[in-house]
Amino acid sequence: MDRNVRRLLNRVSVVFATIATICLLYLFHHSSRSCFSSSLTHTHLTLSRSPFPKSSCDAFSRRVSSLEARSTKFRSSRSYLRRVHSLSASVFDPIRSLGLLSNSSHVLCVSAGAGHGVEALQEFGVTDVTGVDLIDYPPLVQRADPHNLPFFDGVFDLGFSDGLVGALYPVRFVSELERTVRRGGAVVLVMAKEVAKVEEVVGLFKRSKLLEVRSVNLDGSDMNLIIMKHNGTKSS
Ligand SMILES: *[C@@H]1O[C@H](CO)[C@@H](O)[C@H](O)[C@H]1NC(C)=O
Ligand SMILES: *[C@@H]1O[C@H](CO)[C@@H](O)[C@H](O)[C@H]1NC(C)=O
């Protein structure tokens, strides 16, 4: 009786060991195939079809395409180019007409995203444009916290952002823009009309006065273009 039980247990463990070995062999075979052979040759397909990796193997193959290559691809997409051209026509053209922007201006784009503002300015002929955001997006946007900009006071002629509404601390966001723009320079904000009242936005500024508000249509949305002129003096 006792011997029978022991024999049965032995048999059961042999069966389990066999199943485990088969599973391991299967996993090993499967993972080596999908990680190293097929997905490498089809990297491009994997990337465009699945926005998120389905397994760690997918994540491995995604790294093959560099961030820069993906950025280049995105920056040639139709929606991106439409946004760039829209910014040129609706925002930077008026700013230049007001004499606040020239080819030699030092310009800072804060919350620059994928760099549409930087690109629009460069296309315009402005050579010195710096784009920053919380997440870098090479080659046009470097990593920097909009609430704590890594630049000296008054080094820019123009500060531009369409990202104030997404800022965690709007007061801090605006004060950093004002700090880094020189006296006589301008801070230009673009925001959807329904999200913020112009007076509230203007109230965030301590060293600038409102020069002009314009209604602009940016890529199909009604926006306010708020142009603040830096006057150098800090109000109490
Ligand atoms: C600014 O640069 C653009 C592009 O290089 C050029 O077409 C334009 O004439 C320049 N404007 C001035 C005022 O120099
Ligand atoms: C500069 O702007 C601030 C804020 O709008 C204002 O309080 C201050 O009086 C202005 N100073 C000058 C010299 O215009």
Short mmCIF file of C-alpha atoms and ligand atoms in Angstrom, two decimals:
data_model
loop_
_atom_site.label_atom_id
_atom_site.label_comp_id
_atom_site.label_asym_id
_atom_site.label_seq_id
_atom_site.Cartn_x
_atom_site.Cartn_y
_atom_site.Cartn_z
CA MET A 1 0.00 0.00 0.00
CA ASP A 2 2.66 2.47 1.08
CA ARG A 3 4.87 1.37 -1.80
CA ASN A 4 1.98 1.81 -4.24
CA VAL A 5 1.41 5.39 -3.13
CA ARG A 6 5.10 6.18 -3.51
CA ARG A 7 5.14 4.69 -7.00
CA LEU A 8 2.10 6.72 -7.97
CA LEU A 9 3.68 9.94 -6.66
CA ASN A 10 6.87 9.19 -8.60
CA ARG A 11 4.90 8.77 -11.78
CA VAL A 12 3.01 12.00 -11.19
CA SER A 13 6.24 13.96 -10.67
CA VAL A 14 7.76 12.49 -13.83
CA VAL A 15 4.70 13.64 -15.77
CA PHE A 16 4.94 17.16 -14.30
CA ALA A 17 8.65 17.40 -15.00
CA THR A 18 8.01 16.41 -18.61
CA ILE A 19 5.28 19.01 -19.02
CA ALA A 20 7.50 21.70 -17.50
CA THR A 21 10.36 20.82 -19.82
CA ILE A 22 8.09 20.93 -22.87
CA CYS A 23 6.77 24.35 -21.78
CA LEU A 24 10.28 25.71 -21.30
CA LEU A 25 11.40 24.41 -24.67
CA TYR A 26 8.34 25.93 -26.31
CA LEU A 27 8.85 29.32 -24.66
CA PHE A 28 12.54 29.34 -25.51
CA HIS A 29 11.89 28.46 -29.12
CA HIS A 30 9.03 30.93 -29.44
CA SER A 31 10.81 33.88 -27.86
CA SER A 32 14.03 33.41 -29.75
CA ARG A 33 12.10 33.29 -32.99
CA SER A 34 10.00 36.42 -32.40
CA CYS A 35 12.74 38.52 -30.81
CA PHE A 36 15.63 37.92 -33.07
CA SER A 37 14.55 36.79 -36.47
CA SER A 38 11.16 37.77 -37.80
CA SER A 39 10.46 40.96 -35.84
CA LEU A 40 13.83 42.45 -36.69
CA THR A 41 13.20 42.14 -40.37
CA HIS A 42 9.66 43.47 -39.95
CA THR A 43 10.44 46.25 -37.51
CA HIS A 44 8.81 48.78 -39.69
CA LEU A 45 5.55 46.83 -39.88
CA THR A 46 5.49 46.23 -36.13
CA LEU A 47 5.97 49.92 -35.50
CA SER A 48 3.27 51.22 -37.75
CA ARG A 49 0.66 48.62 -36.91
CA SER A 50 0.83 48.45 -33.12
CA PRO A 51 1.07 51.63 -31.11
CA PHE A 52 1.91 49.69 -27.93
CA PRO A 53 4.21 46.74 -27.52
CA LYS A 54 2.30 43.48 -27.14
CA SER A 55 5.14 41.77 -25.37
CA SER A 56 8.64 42.43 -24.16
CA CYS A 57 9.84 41.19 -27.53
CA ASP A 58 7.94 43.95 -29.30
CA ALA A 59 9.51 46.47 -26.96
CA PHE A 60 12.89 45.08 -27.88
CA SER A 61 12.29 45.54 -31.57
CA ARG A 62 10.91 49.07 -31.14
CA ARG A 63 14.25 50.26 -29.83
CA VAL A 64 15.80 49.41 -33.19
CA SER A 65 14.21 52.47 -34.76
CA SER A 66 15.81 55.50 -33.14
CA LEU A 67 13.79 58.29 -31.58
CA GLU A 68 15.23 60.63 -34.17
CA ALA A 69 14.05 58.46 -37.06
CA ARG A 70 10.55 58.33 -35.62
CA SER A 71 10.62 62.07 -35.06
CA THR A 72 11.57 62.64 -38.70
CA LYS A 73 8.70 60.44 -39.80
CA PHE A 74 6.21 62.24 -37.58
CA ARG A 75 7.45 65.63 -38.72
CA SER A 76 6.65 64.79 -42.30
CA SER A 77 3.06 63.79 -41.47
CA ARG A 78 0.31 65.89 -42.94
CA SER A 79 -1.22 66.97 -39.61
CA TYR A 80 2.14 68.14 -38.31
CA LEU A 81 2.90 70.17 -41.44
CA ARG A 82 -0.58 71.69 -41.37
CA ARG A 83 0.02 72.85 -37.82
CA VAL A 84 3.41 74.32 -38.75
CA HIS A 85 1.97 76.30 -41.64
CA SER A 86 -0.98 77.40 -39.59
CA LEU A 87 1.35 78.79 -36.91
CA SER A 88 3.39 80.66 -39.50
CA ALA A 89 0.38 82.29 -41.08
CA SER A 90 -1.75 82.97 -37.98
CA VAL A 91 0.88 83.68 -35.34
CA PHE A 92 4.37 84.46 -36.55
CA ASP A 93 3.37 86.55 -39.53
CA PRO A 94 1.40 89.03 -37.36
CA ILE A 95 4.20 89.13 -34.79
CA ARG A 96 6.68 90.01 -37.49
CA SER A 97 4.38 92.71 -38.86
CA LEU A 98 4.37 94.26 -35.39
CA GLY A 99 8.16 94.42 -35.50
CA LEU A 100 8.58 91.93 -32.66
CA LEU A 101 10.27 89.23 -34.74
CA SER A 102 13.09 89.28 -37.26
CA ASN A 103 15.42 86.71 -38.77
CA SER A 104 18.04 87.58 -36.16
CA SER A 105 15.73 87.36 -33.12
CA HIS A 106 16.59 84.96 -30.30
CA VAL A 107 13.38 83.05 -29.75
CA LEU A 108 12.32 80.62 -27.04
CA CYS A 109 9.45 78.19 -27.53
CA VAL A 110 8.19 76.76 -24.23
CA SER A 111 6.11 73.57 -24.07
CA ALA A 112 7.24 73.08 -27.62
CA GLY A 113 5.84 69.56 -27.97
CA ALA A 114 7.20 67.95 -31.12
CA GLY A 115 8.64 71.25 -32.29
CA HIS A 116 5.95 72.66 -34.59
CA GLY A 117 6.63 76.23 -33.38
CA VAL A 118 10.38 75.82 -33.73
CA GLU A 119 9.93 74.47 -37.22
CA ALA A 120 7.56 77.27 -38.24
CA LEU A 121 10.05 79.90 -37.03
CA GLN A 122 12.98 78.24 -38.77
CA GLU A 123 11.02 78.05 -42.01
CA PHE A 124 10.38 81.74 -41.61
CA GLY A 125 14.12 82.38 -41.62
CA VAL A 126 14.68 82.82 -37.87
CA THR A 127 17.98 81.08 -37.16
CA ASP A 128 18.21 81.19 -33.36
CA VAL A 129 15.23 79.28 -32.02
CA THR A 130 15.30 77.22 -28.82
CA GLY A 131 12.52 74.74 -28.11
CA VAL A 132 12.03 73.19 -24.68
CA ASP A 133 9.50 70.90 -23.07
CA LEU A 134 9.28 68.49 -20.14
CA ILE A 135 10.03 65.67 -22.55
CA ASP A 136 12.68 66.15 -25.20
CA TYR A 137 11.86 65.51 -28.83
CA PRO A 138 15.02 65.56 -30.88
CA PRO A 139 16.22 67.33 -32.86
CA LEU A 140 14.08 70.44 -32.29
CA VAL A 141 13.02 70.21 -28.65
CA GLN A 142 15.29 69.85 -25.63
CA ARG A 143 14.27 68.74 -22.17
CA ALA A 144 13.70 71.54 -19.66
CA ASP A 145 11.09 72.33 -17.05
CA PRO A 146 8.98 75.31 -18.17
CA HIS A 147 8.60 76.21 -14.47
CA ASN A 148 12.36 76.41 -14.01
CA LEU A 149 14.00 77.38 -17.28
CA PRO A 150 17.76 76.79 -17.55
CA PHE A 151 18.47 80.21 -19.11
CA PHE A 152 19.80 83.52 -17.81
CA ASP A 153 17.57 86.57 -17.43
CA GLY A 154 16.69 88.55 -20.52
CA VAL A 155 18.47 86.41 -23.10
CA PHE A 156 15.57 86.08 -25.54
CA ASP A 157 13.84 88.67 -27.71
CA LEU A 158 10.66 86.66 -27.93
CA GLY A 159 9.09 83.97 -25.78
CA PHE A 160 6.35 81.91 -27.36
CA SER A 161 4.06 79.23 -26.01
CA ASP A 162 0.80 77.56 -26.88
CA GLY A 163 1.09 75.38 -23.78
CA LEU A 164 0.10 77.63 -20.89
CA VAL A 165 -3.24 75.84 -20.44
CA GLY A 166 -1.38 72.59 -19.79
CA ALA A 167 0.96 74.14 -17.23
CA LEU A 168 0.86 72.84 -13.67
CA TYR A 169 1.64 76.27 -12.21
CA PRO A 170 0.57 79.01 -14.66
CA VAL A 171 1.98 81.82 -12.48
CA ARG A 172 5.38 80.20 -12.38
CA PHE A 173 5.20 79.36 -16.09
CA VAL A 174 4.54 82.98 -17.03
CA SER A 175 7.12 84.40 -14.63
CA GLU A 176 9.82 82.20 -16.14
CA LEU A 177 8.91 83.38 -19.64
CA GLU A 178 9.07 86.99 -18.44
CA ARG A 179 12.38 86.42 -16.68
CA THR A 180 14.14 85.00 -19.75
CA VAL A 181 12.81 87.62 -22.20
CA ARG A 182 14.64 90.96 -22.37
CA ARG A 183 13.13 94.32 -21.64
CA GLY A 184 11.41 95.55 -24.79
CA GLY A 185 10.95 91.99 -26.00
CA ALA A 186 7.63 90.19 -26.19
CA VAL A 187 5.88 87.18 -24.78
CA VAL A 188 3.32 85.68 -27.09
CA LEU A 189 0.73 83.12 -26.01
CA VAL A 190 -1.79 81.22 -28.04
CA MET A 191 -4.73 79.54 -26.39
CA ALA A 192 -8.18 78.30 -27.22
CA LYS A 193 -10.80 80.96 -26.56
CA GLU A 194 -12.99 78.82 -24.37
CA VAL A 195 -10.29 77.72 -21.95
CA ALA A 196 -9.12 81.04 -20.53
CA LYS A 197 -10.27 84.64 -20.30
CA VAL A 198 -7.79 87.11 -21.71
CA GLU A 199 -7.91 89.27 -18.54
CA GLU A 200 -7.00 86.29 -16.40
CA VAL A 201 -4.03 85.47 -18.58
CA VAL A 202 -2.86 89.10 -18.67
CA GLY A 203 -3.17 89.17 -14.88
CA LEU A 204 -0.46 86.52 -14.60
CA PHE A 205 2.14 88.92 -16.01
CA LYS A 206 4.16 91.14 -13.69
CA ARG A 207 6.60 92.87 -16.01
CA SER A 208 4.70 93.21 -19.26
CA LYS A 209 1.70 94.99 -20.60
CA LEU A 210 -0.86 93.88 -23.09
CA LEU A 211 0.01 95.06 -26.59
CA GLU A 212 -2.68 93.30 -28.55
CA VAL A 213 -5.15 90.43 -28.57
CA ARG A 214 -6.11 88.91 -31.88
CA SER A 215 -8.58 86.24 -32.82
CA VAL A 216 -6.84 83.73 -34.97
CA ASN A 217 -7.82 80.47 -36.52
CA LEU A 218 -5.21 77.88 -35.82
CA ASP A 219 -5.60 74.67 -37.73
CA GLY A 220 -9.40 74.90 -37.51
CA SER A 221 -9.70 76.11 -33.89
CA ASP A 222 -10.59 79.60 -32.72
CA MET A 223 -7.75 80.89 -30.60
CA ASN A 224 -6.65 84.05 -28.89
CA LEU A 225 -3.26 85.38 -29.79
CA ILE A 226 -2.13 87.35 -26.75
CA ILE A 227 0.86 89.61 -27.32
CA MET A 228 2.54 91.01 -24.20
CA LYS A 229 5.29 93.57 -24.36
CA HIS A 230 7.98 93.27 -21.70
CA ASN A 231 8.56 96.59 -19.94
CA GLY A 232 11.34 95.53 -17.64
CA THR A 233 9.84 96.83 -14.41
CA LYS A 234 8.53 94.47 -11.82
CA SER A 235 5.14 95.47 -10.47
CA SER A 236 4.48 94.87 -6.79
C1 LIG B 1 14.59 86.00 -43.55
O1 LIG B 1 14.99 84.72 -43.97
C2 LIG B 1 14.23 84.22 -45.06
C3 LIG B 1 14.63 82.79 -45.31
O2 LIG B 1 16.03 82.66 -45.31
C4 LIG B 1 14.43 85.11 -46.28
O3 LIG B 1 13.66 84.61 -47.33
C5 LIG B 1 14.02 86.51 -45.93
O4 LIG B 1 14.28 87.37 -47.00
C6 LIG B 1 14.75 86.99 -44.69
N1 LIG B 1 14.20 88.27 -44.30
C7 LIG B 1 14.98 89.33 -44.08
C8 LIG B 1 14.27 90.59 -43.70
O5 LIG B 1 16.19 89.30 -44.17
C1 LIG B 2 5.14 97.47 -16.53
O1 LIG B 2 4.07 96.55 -16.49
C2 LIG B 2 3.57 96.31 -15.20
C3 LIG B 2 2.53 95.22 -15.30
O2 LIG B 2 1.59 95.49 -16.30
C4 LIG B 2 2.99 97.61 -14.63
O3 LIG B 2 2.51 97.38 -13.34
C5 LIG B 2 4.10 98.64 -14.60
O4 LIG B 2 3.57 99.87 -14.18
C6 LIG B 2 4.69 98.82 -15.99
N1 LIG B 2 5.80 99.76 -15.95
C7 LIG B 2 5.99 100.66 -16.88
C8 LIG B 2 7.19 101.52 -16.71
O5 LIG B 2 5.25 100.79 -17.84
#
